[in-house]
mmCIF file with all atom_site columns, C-alpha atoms in Angstrom:
data_model
loop_
_atom_site.group_PDB
_atom_site.id
_atom_site.type_symbol
_atom_site.label_atom_id
_atom_site.label_alt_id
_atom_site.label_comp_id
_atom_site.label_asym_id
_atom_site.label_entity_id
_atom_site.label_seq_id
_atom_site.pdbx_PDB_ins_code
_atom_site.Cartn_x
_atom_site.Cartn_y
_atom_site.Cartn_z
_atom_site.occupancy
_atom_site.B_iso_or_equiv
_atom_site.pdbx_formal_charge
_atom_site.auth_seq_id
_atom_site.auth_comp_id
_atom_site.auth_asym_id
_atom_site.auth_atom_id
_atom_site.pdbx_PDB_model_num
ATOM 1   C CA . UNK O 1 1   ? -34.226 -9.125  -28.247 1.00 62.00 ? 1   UNK O CA 1
ATOM 2   C CA . UNK O 1 2   ? -32.660 -12.329 -26.907 1.00 70.00 ? 2   UNK O CA 1
ATOM 3   C CA . UNK O 1 3   ? -30.353 -12.723 -29.935 1.00 82.00 ? 3   UNK O CA 1
ATOM 4   C CA . UNK O 1 4   ? -29.135 -9.111  -29.604 1.00 83.00 ? 4   UNK O CA 1
ATOM 5   C CA . UNK O 1 5   ? -28.290 -9.715  -25.946 1.00 81.00 ? 5   UNK O CA 1
ATOM 6   C CA . UNK O 1 6   ? -26.526 -12.989 -26.833 1.00 82.00 ? 6   UNK O CA 1
ATOM 7   C CA . UNK O 1 7   ? -24.584 -11.231 -29.607 1.00 82.00 ? 7   UNK O CA 1
ATOM 8   C CA . UNK O 1 8   ? -23.405 -8.562  -27.135 1.00 83.00 ? 8   UNK O CA 1
ATOM 9   C CA . UNK O 1 9   ? -22.314 -11.235 -24.640 1.00 82.00 ? 9   UNK O CA 1
ATOM 10  C CA . UNK O 1 10  ? -20.394 -13.104 -27.345 1.00 84.00 ? 10  UNK O CA 1
ATOM 11  C CA . UNK O 1 11  ? -18.697 -9.867  -28.425 1.00 84.00 ? 11  UNK O CA 1
ATOM 12  C CA . UNK O 1 12  ? -17.700 -9.238  -24.790 1.00 85.00 ? 12  UNK O CA 1
ATOM 13  C CA . UNK O 1 13  ? -16.354 -12.779 -24.508 1.00 84.00 ? 13  UNK O CA 1
ATOM 14  C CA . UNK O 1 14  ? -14.245 -12.404 -27.660 1.00 82.00 ? 14  UNK O CA 1
ATOM 15  C CA . UNK O 1 15  ? -12.988 -9.015  -26.470 1.00 84.00 ? 15  UNK O CA 1
ATOM 16  C CA . UNK O 1 16  ? -12.023 -10.455 -23.066 1.00 82.00 ? 16  UNK O CA 1
ATOM 17  C CA . UNK O 1 17  ? -10.226 -13.389 -24.677 1.00 82.00 ? 17  UNK O CA 1
ATOM 18  C CA . UNK O 1 18  ? -8.286  -11.005 -26.907 1.00 82.00 ? 18  UNK O CA 1
ATOM 19  C CA . UNK O 1 19  ? -7.322  -8.830  -23.928 1.00 79.00 ? 19  UNK O CA 1
ATOM 20  C CA . UNK O 1 20  ? -6.116  -11.863 -21.956 1.00 77.00 ? 20  UNK O CA 1
ATOM 21  C CA . UNK O 1 21  ? -4.004  -13.033 -24.896 1.00 79.00 ? 21  UNK O CA 1
ATOM 22  C CA . UNK O 1 22  ? -2.554  -9.542  -25.363 1.00 80.00 ? 22  UNK O CA 1
ATOM 23  C CA . UNK O 1 23  ? -1.767  -8.994  -21.679 1.00 74.00 ? 23  UNK O CA 1
ATOM 24  C CA . UNK O 1 24  ? -1.012  -12.536 -20.508 1.00 72.00 ? 24  UNK O CA 1
ATOM 25  C CA . UNK O 1 25  ? 2.710   -11.768 -20.095 1.00 73.00 ? 25  UNK O CA 1
ATOM 26  C CA . UNK O 1 26  ? 1.828   -9.045  -17.566 1.00 68.00 ? 26  UNK O CA 1
ATOM 27  C CA . UNK O 1 27  ? -0.556  -11.094 -15.425 1.00 64.00 ? 27  UNK O CA 1
ATOM 28  C CA . UNK O 1 28  ? 2.324   -12.171 -13.164 1.00 64.00 ? 28  UNK O CA 1
ATOM 29  C CA . UNK O 1 29  ? 2.701   -8.527  -12.096 1.00 62.00 ? 29  UNK O CA 1
ATOM 30  C CA . UNK O 1 30  ? -0.466  -8.958  -10.024 1.00 61.00 ? 30  UNK O CA 1
ATOM 31  C CA . UNK O 1 31  ? 1.291   -11.695 -8.025  1.00 61.00 ? 31  UNK O CA 1
ATOM 32  C CA . UNK O 1 32  ? 4.060   -9.236  -7.115  1.00 58.00 ? 32  UNK O CA 1
ATOM 33  C CA . UNK O 1 33  ? 1.731   -6.332  -6.390  1.00 57.00 ? 33  UNK O CA 1
ATOM 34  C CA . UNK O 1 34  ? -0.725  -8.377  -4.312  1.00 60.00 ? 34  UNK O CA 1
ATOM 35  C CA . UNK O 1 35  ? 1.107   -11.422 -2.907  1.00 60.00 ? 35  UNK O CA 1
ATOM 36  C CA . UNK O 1 36  ? -0.447  -14.426 -1.186  1.00 63.00 ? 36  UNK O CA 1
ATOM 37  C CA . UNK O 1 37  ? 1.959   -14.153 1.766   1.00 67.00 ? 37  UNK O CA 1
ATOM 38  C CA . UNK O 1 38  ? 2.736   -10.966 3.637   1.00 64.00 ? 38  UNK O CA 1
ATOM 39  C CA . UNK O 1 39  ? 5.832   -10.123 5.629   1.00 71.00 ? 39  UNK O CA 1
ATOM 40  C CA . UNK O 1 40  ? 5.753   -7.174  8.008   1.00 75.00 ? 40  UNK O CA 1
ATOM 41  C CA . UNK O 1 41  ? 9.565   -7.244  8.047   1.00 78.00 ? 41  UNK O CA 1
ATOM 42  C CA . UNK O 1 42  ? 9.743   -7.077  4.254   1.00 80.00 ? 42  UNK O CA 1
ATOM 43  C CA . UNK O 1 43  ? 7.400   -4.066  4.146   1.00 81.00 ? 43  UNK O CA 1
ATOM 44  C CA . UNK O 1 44  ? 9.255   -2.419  7.027   1.00 82.00 ? 44  UNK O CA 1
ATOM 45  C CA . UNK O 1 45  ? 12.526  -2.937  5.155   1.00 85.00 ? 45  UNK O CA 1
ATOM 46  C CA . UNK O 1 46  ? 11.083  -1.429  1.992   1.00 86.00 ? 46  UNK O CA 1
ATOM 47  C CA . UNK O 1 47  ? 9.758   1.608   3.856   1.00 90.00 ? 47  UNK O CA 1
ATOM 48  C CA . UNK O 1 48  ? 13.093  2.093   5.659   1.00 90.00 ? 48  UNK O CA 1
ATOM 49  C CA . UNK O 1 49  ? 14.940  1.833   2.334   1.00 91.00 ? 49  UNK O CA 1
ATOM 50  C CA . UNK O 1 50  ? 12.638  4.431   0.754   1.00 92.00 ? 50  UNK O CA 1
ATOM 51  C CA . UNK O 1 51  ? 13.204  6.693   3.761   1.00 94.00 ? 51  UNK O CA 1
ATOM 52  C CA . UNK O 1 52  ? 16.991  6.436   3.347   1.00 94.00 ? 52  UNK O CA 1
ATOM 53  C CA . UNK O 1 53  ? 16.940  7.073   -0.389  1.00 95.00 ? 53  UNK O CA 1
ATOM 54  C CA . UNK O 1 54  ? 14.607  10.068  -0.064  1.00 95.00 ? 54  UNK O CA 1
ATOM 55  C CA . UNK O 1 55  ? 16.309  11.511  3.027   1.00 96.00 ? 55  UNK O CA 1
ATOM 56  C CA . UNK O 1 56  ? 13.349  11.405  5.425   1.00 96.00 ? 56  UNK O CA 1
ATOM 57  C CA . UNK O 1 57  ? 13.626  10.327  9.042   1.00 95.00 ? 57  UNK O CA 1
ATOM 58  C CA . UNK O 1 58  ? 11.176  7.709   10.325  1.00 94.00 ? 58  UNK O CA 1
ATOM 59  C CA . UNK O 1 59  ? 9.636   8.735   13.625  1.00 93.00 ? 59  UNK O CA 1
ATOM 60  C CA . UNK O 1 60  ? 7.522   5.591   13.912  1.00 90.00 ? 60  UNK O CA 1
ATOM 61  C CA . UNK O 1 61  ? 5.875   2.798   11.954  1.00 87.00 ? 61  UNK O CA 1
ATOM 62  C CA . UNK O 1 62  ? 3.060   0.667   13.343  1.00 83.00 ? 62  UNK O CA 1
ATOM 63  C CA . UNK O 1 63  ? 0.431   -1.693  12.104  1.00 79.00 ? 63  UNK O CA 1
ATOM 64  C CA . UNK O 1 64  ? -2.758  -2.761  13.858  1.00 70.00 ? 64  UNK O CA 1
ATOM 65  C CA . UNK O 1 65  ? -1.519  -1.021  17.006  1.00 53.00 ? 65  UNK O CA 1
ATOM 66  C CA . UNK O 1 66  ? 1.755   -2.989  17.055  1.00 53.00 ? 66  UNK O CA 1
ATOM 67  C CA . UNK O 1 67  ? 4.832   -0.762  17.021  1.00 50.00 ? 67  UNK O CA 1
ATOM 68  C CA . UNK O 1 68  ? 7.370   -1.763  14.409  1.00 51.00 ? 68  UNK O CA 1
ATOM 69  C CA . UNK O 1 69  ? 9.744   1.146   15.039  1.00 53.00 ? 69  UNK O CA 1
ATOM 70  C CA . UNK O 1 70  ? 9.782   4.286   17.175  1.00 54.00 ? 70  UNK O CA 1
ATOM 71  C CA . UNK O 1 71  ? 8.247   4.956   20.550  1.00 54.00 ? 71  UNK O CA 1
ATOM 72  C CA . UNK O 1 72  ? 4.663   4.490   21.563  1.00 52.00 ? 72  UNK O CA 1
ATOM 73  C CA . UNK O 1 73  ? 2.097   2.242   23.161  1.00 53.00 ? 73  UNK O CA 1
ATOM 74  C CA . UNK O 1 74  ? 0.003   -0.287  21.298  1.00 51.00 ? 74  UNK O CA 1
ATOM 75  C CA . UNK O 1 75  ? -3.664  0.621   21.291  1.00 56.00 ? 75  UNK O CA 1
ATOM 76  C CA . UNK O 1 76  ? -7.012  -0.807  20.282  1.00 56.00 ? 76  UNK O CA 1
ATOM 77  C CA . UNK O 1 77  ? -8.968  -3.921  21.168  1.00 56.00 ? 77  UNK O CA 1
ATOM 78  C CA . UNK O 1 78  ? -7.489  -7.243  20.062  1.00 51.00 ? 78  UNK O CA 1
ATOM 79  C CA . UNK O 1 79  ? -10.403 -7.924  17.752  1.00 48.00 ? 79  UNK O CA 1
ATOM 80  C CA . UNK O 1 80  ? -9.210  -5.100  15.481  1.00 52.00 ? 80  UNK O CA 1
ATOM 81  C CA . UNK O 1 81  ? -5.766  -6.694  15.219  1.00 58.00 ? 81  UNK O CA 1
ATOM 82  C CA . UNK O 1 82  ? -7.032  -9.818  13.452  1.00 59.00 ? 82  UNK O CA 1
ATOM 83  C CA . UNK O 1 83  ? -6.649  -9.517  9.691   1.00 65.00 ? 83  UNK O CA 1
ATOM 84  C CA . UNK O 1 84  ? -9.723  -10.647 7.791   1.00 69.00 ? 84  UNK O CA 1
ATOM 85  C CA . UNK O 1 85  ? -10.183 -11.173 4.060   1.00 70.00 ? 85  UNK O CA 1
ATOM 86  C CA . UNK O 1 86  ? -13.113 -9.686  2.212   1.00 74.00 ? 86  UNK O CA 1
ATOM 87  C CA . UNK O 1 87  ? -15.463 -11.769 0.047   1.00 77.00 ? 87  UNK O CA 1
ATOM 88  C CA . UNK O 1 88  ? -13.000 -11.567 -2.854  1.00 77.00 ? 88  UNK O CA 1
ATOM 89  C CA . UNK O 1 89  ? -10.089 -12.851 -0.777  1.00 75.00 ? 89  UNK O CA 1
ATOM 90  C CA . UNK O 1 90  ? -8.307  -9.491  -0.405  1.00 77.00 ? 90  UNK O CA 1
ATOM 91  C CA . UNK O 1 91  ? -6.855  -8.481  2.963   1.00 78.00 ? 91  UNK O CA 1
ATOM 92  C CA . UNK O 1 92  ? -6.027  -4.880  3.802   1.00 81.00 ? 92  UNK O CA 1
ATOM 93  C CA . UNK O 1 93  ? -2.914  -4.298  5.951   1.00 83.00 ? 93  UNK O CA 1
ATOM 94  C CA . UNK O 1 94  ? -2.728  -0.745  7.317   1.00 87.00 ? 94  UNK O CA 1
ATOM 95  C CA . UNK O 1 95  ? 0.662   0.747   8.258   1.00 89.00 ? 95  UNK O CA 1
ATOM 96  C CA . UNK O 1 96  ? 0.652   4.000   10.245  1.00 90.00 ? 96  UNK O CA 1
ATOM 97  C CA . UNK O 1 97  ? 3.694   6.236   9.846   1.00 93.00 ? 97  UNK O CA 1
ATOM 98  C CA . UNK O 1 98  ? 5.325   9.381   11.182  1.00 94.00 ? 98  UNK O CA 1
ATOM 99  C CA . UNK O 1 99  ? 8.093   10.967  9.123   1.00 94.00 ? 99  UNK O CA 1
ATOM 100 C CA . UNK O 1 100 ? 10.275  14.067  9.376   1.00 95.00 ? 100 UNK O CA 1
ATOM 101 C CA . UNK O 1 101 ? 11.947  15.849  6.465   1.00 95.00 ? 101 UNK O CA 1
ATOM 102 C CA . UNK O 1 102 ? 11.717  18.753  4.090   1.00 93.00 ? 102 UNK O CA 1
ATOM 103 C CA . UNK O 1 103 ? 8.520   19.134  2.109   1.00 91.00 ? 103 UNK O CA 1
ATOM 104 C CA . UNK O 1 104 ? 10.359  17.943  -1.030  1.00 93.00 ? 104 UNK O CA 1
ATOM 105 C CA . UNK O 1 105 ? 11.717  14.864  0.782   1.00 95.00 ? 105 UNK O CA 1
ATOM 106 C CA . UNK O 1 106 ? 8.255   13.974  2.119   1.00 95.00 ? 106 UNK O CA 1
ATOM 107 C CA . UNK O 1 107 ? 6.716   14.446  -1.342  1.00 94.00 ? 107 UNK O CA 1
ATOM 108 C CA . UNK O 1 108 ? 9.399   12.252  -2.935  1.00 96.00 ? 108 UNK O CA 1
ATOM 109 C CA . UNK O 1 109 ? 8.901   9.545   -0.274  1.00 95.00 ? 109 UNK O CA 1
ATOM 110 C CA . UNK O 1 110 ? 5.130   9.446   -0.849  1.00 94.00 ? 110 UNK O CA 1
ATOM 111 C CA . UNK O 1 111 ? 5.589   9.303   -4.622  1.00 93.00 ? 111 UNK O CA 1
ATOM 112 C CA . UNK O 1 112 ? 8.037   6.399   -4.222  1.00 93.00 ? 112 UNK O CA 1
ATOM 113 C CA . UNK O 1 113 ? 5.532   4.543   -2.016  1.00 91.00 ? 113 UNK O CA 1
ATOM 114 C CA . UNK O 1 114 ? 2.878   4.925   -4.717  1.00 88.00 ? 114 UNK O CA 1
ATOM 115 C CA . UNK O 1 115 ? 5.312   3.603   -7.330  1.00 87.00 ? 115 UNK O CA 1
ATOM 116 C CA . UNK O 1 116 ? 6.340   0.485   -5.386  1.00 85.00 ? 116 UNK O CA 1
ATOM 117 C CA . UNK O 1 117 ? 5.932   -2.877  -7.083  1.00 80.00 ? 117 UNK O CA 1
ATOM 118 C CA . UNK O 1 118 ? 3.438   -3.693  -4.329  1.00 80.00 ? 118 UNK O CA 1
ATOM 119 C CA . UNK O 1 119 ? -0.129  -2.448  -4.280  1.00 80.00 ? 119 UNK O CA 1
ATOM 120 C CA . UNK O 1 120 ? 0.132   0.357   -1.746  1.00 85.00 ? 120 UNK O CA 1
ATOM 121 C CA . UNK O 1 121 ? -2.526  3.011   -1.235  1.00 88.00 ? 121 UNK O CA 1
ATOM 122 C CA . UNK O 1 122 ? -1.831  6.149   0.768   1.00 92.00 ? 122 UNK O CA 1
ATOM 123 C CA . UNK O 1 123 ? -5.007  6.481   2.842   1.00 92.00 ? 123 UNK O CA 1
ATOM 124 C CA . UNK O 1 124 ? -4.164  9.684   4.689   1.00 94.00 ? 124 UNK O CA 1
ATOM 125 C CA . UNK O 1 125 ? -1.370  12.212  5.224   1.00 95.00 ? 125 UNK O CA 1
ATOM 126 C CA . UNK O 1 126 ? -1.288  15.062  7.725   1.00 94.00 ? 126 UNK O CA 1
ATOM 127 C CA . UNK O 1 127 ? 1.502   17.632  7.418   1.00 93.00 ? 127 UNK O CA 1
ATOM 128 C CA . UNK O 1 128 ? 2.639   20.000  10.166  1.00 92.00 ? 128 UNK O CA 1
ATOM 129 C CA . UNK O 1 129 ? 5.622   22.327  10.386  1.00 89.00 ? 129 UNK O CA 1
ATOM 130 C CA . UNK O 1 130 ? 8.123   21.068  12.929  1.00 82.00 ? 130 UNK O CA 1
ATOM 131 C CA . UNK O 1 131 ? 8.537   23.390  15.911  1.00 76.00 ? 131 UNK O CA 1
ATOM 132 C CA . UNK O 1 132 ? 11.815  25.319  15.975  1.00 69.00 ? 132 UNK O CA 1
ATOM 133 C CA . UNK O 1 133 ? 12.410  25.094  12.225  1.00 62.00 ? 133 UNK O CA 1
ATOM 134 C CA . UNK O 1 134 ? 13.884  28.151  10.601  1.00 65.00 ? 134 UNK O CA 1
ATOM 135 C CA . UNK O 1 135 ? 12.752  29.394  7.218   1.00 65.00 ? 135 UNK O CA 1
ATOM 136 C CA . UNK O 1 136 ? 15.784  28.046  5.325   1.00 64.00 ? 136 UNK O CA 1
ATOM 137 C CA . UNK O 1 137 ? 15.756  24.650  7.061   1.00 72.00 ? 137 UNK O CA 1
ATOM 138 C CA . UNK O 1 138 ? 12.032  24.095  7.561   1.00 82.00 ? 138 UNK O CA 1
ATOM 139 C CA . UNK O 1 139 ? 11.225  20.534  8.556   1.00 91.00 ? 139 UNK O CA 1
ATOM 140 C CA . UNK O 1 140 ? 7.814   18.998  8.026   1.00 93.00 ? 140 UNK O CA 1
ATOM 141 C CA . UNK O 1 141 ? 6.280   16.248  10.120  1.00 94.00 ? 141 UNK O CA 1
ATOM 142 C CA . UNK O 1 142 ? 4.110   13.878  8.088   1.00 95.00 ? 142 UNK O CA 1
ATOM 143 C CA . UNK O 1 143 ? 1.833   11.339  9.703   1.00 95.00 ? 143 UNK O CA 1
ATOM 144 C CA . UNK O 1 144 ? -0.660  9.092   8.027   1.00 94.00 ? 144 UNK O CA 1
ATOM 145 C CA . UNK O 1 145 ? -1.519  5.619   6.842   1.00 93.00 ? 145 UNK O CA 1
ATOM 146 C CA . UNK O 1 146 ? -0.458  3.422   3.930   1.00 92.00 ? 146 UNK O CA 1
ATOM 147 C CA . UNK O 1 147 ? -2.517  0.327   3.127   1.00 88.00 ? 147 UNK O CA 1
ATOM 148 C CA . UNK O 1 148 ? -0.979  -2.765  1.565   1.00 85.00 ? 148 UNK O CA 1
ATOM 149 C CA . UNK O 1 149 ? -2.977  -5.601  0.051   1.00 81.00 ? 149 UNK O CA 1
ATOM 150 C CA . UNK O 1 150 ? -2.647  -9.346  0.376   1.00 76.00 ? 150 UNK O CA 1
ATOM 151 C CA . UNK O 1 151 ? -4.497  -11.956 -1.656  1.00 73.00 ? 151 UNK O CA 1
ATOM 152 C CA . UNK O 1 152 ? -5.593  -15.054 0.194   1.00 65.00 ? 152 UNK O CA 1
ATOM 153 C CA . UNK O 1 153 ? -8.431  -17.519 0.232   1.00 53.00 ? 153 UNK O CA 1
ATOM 154 C CA . UNK O 1 154 ? -11.965 -16.332 -0.340  1.00 50.00 ? 154 UNK O CA 1
ATOM 155 C CA . UNK O 1 155 ? -14.328 -16.476 2.612   1.00 47.00 ? 155 UNK O CA 1
#
């Protein structure tokens, strides 16, 4: 029974080595998707650029209760504003957003966020019809949260 288990482990090791050799050229993509340093301004710029190219209007962007754009008051206790890495060294950076546009523009924006070269996960999206919109020019208000990831030192 021990030799069968050892044989399986060796097979897994050889398989892993082969996969690393095959995909070694793509390993640097992880560094782009999950960087070691994070810039709120860089992410804000990327989100603003996506908004322009998809035609949506940004109502507000905020992270950890700190307003990056738009109107509003920072909320939450300070302890929640301190970014902490998990046991694997990953840090989650939430960005709350409010957008305004047509349903197609909002959909395109969210698809572009998912296809960024950064690891971005759309955690939530709430859609509501904007008051005063007519049937031909219906505007949709989208609010939600996008999470970005940062790789740092392990705990």
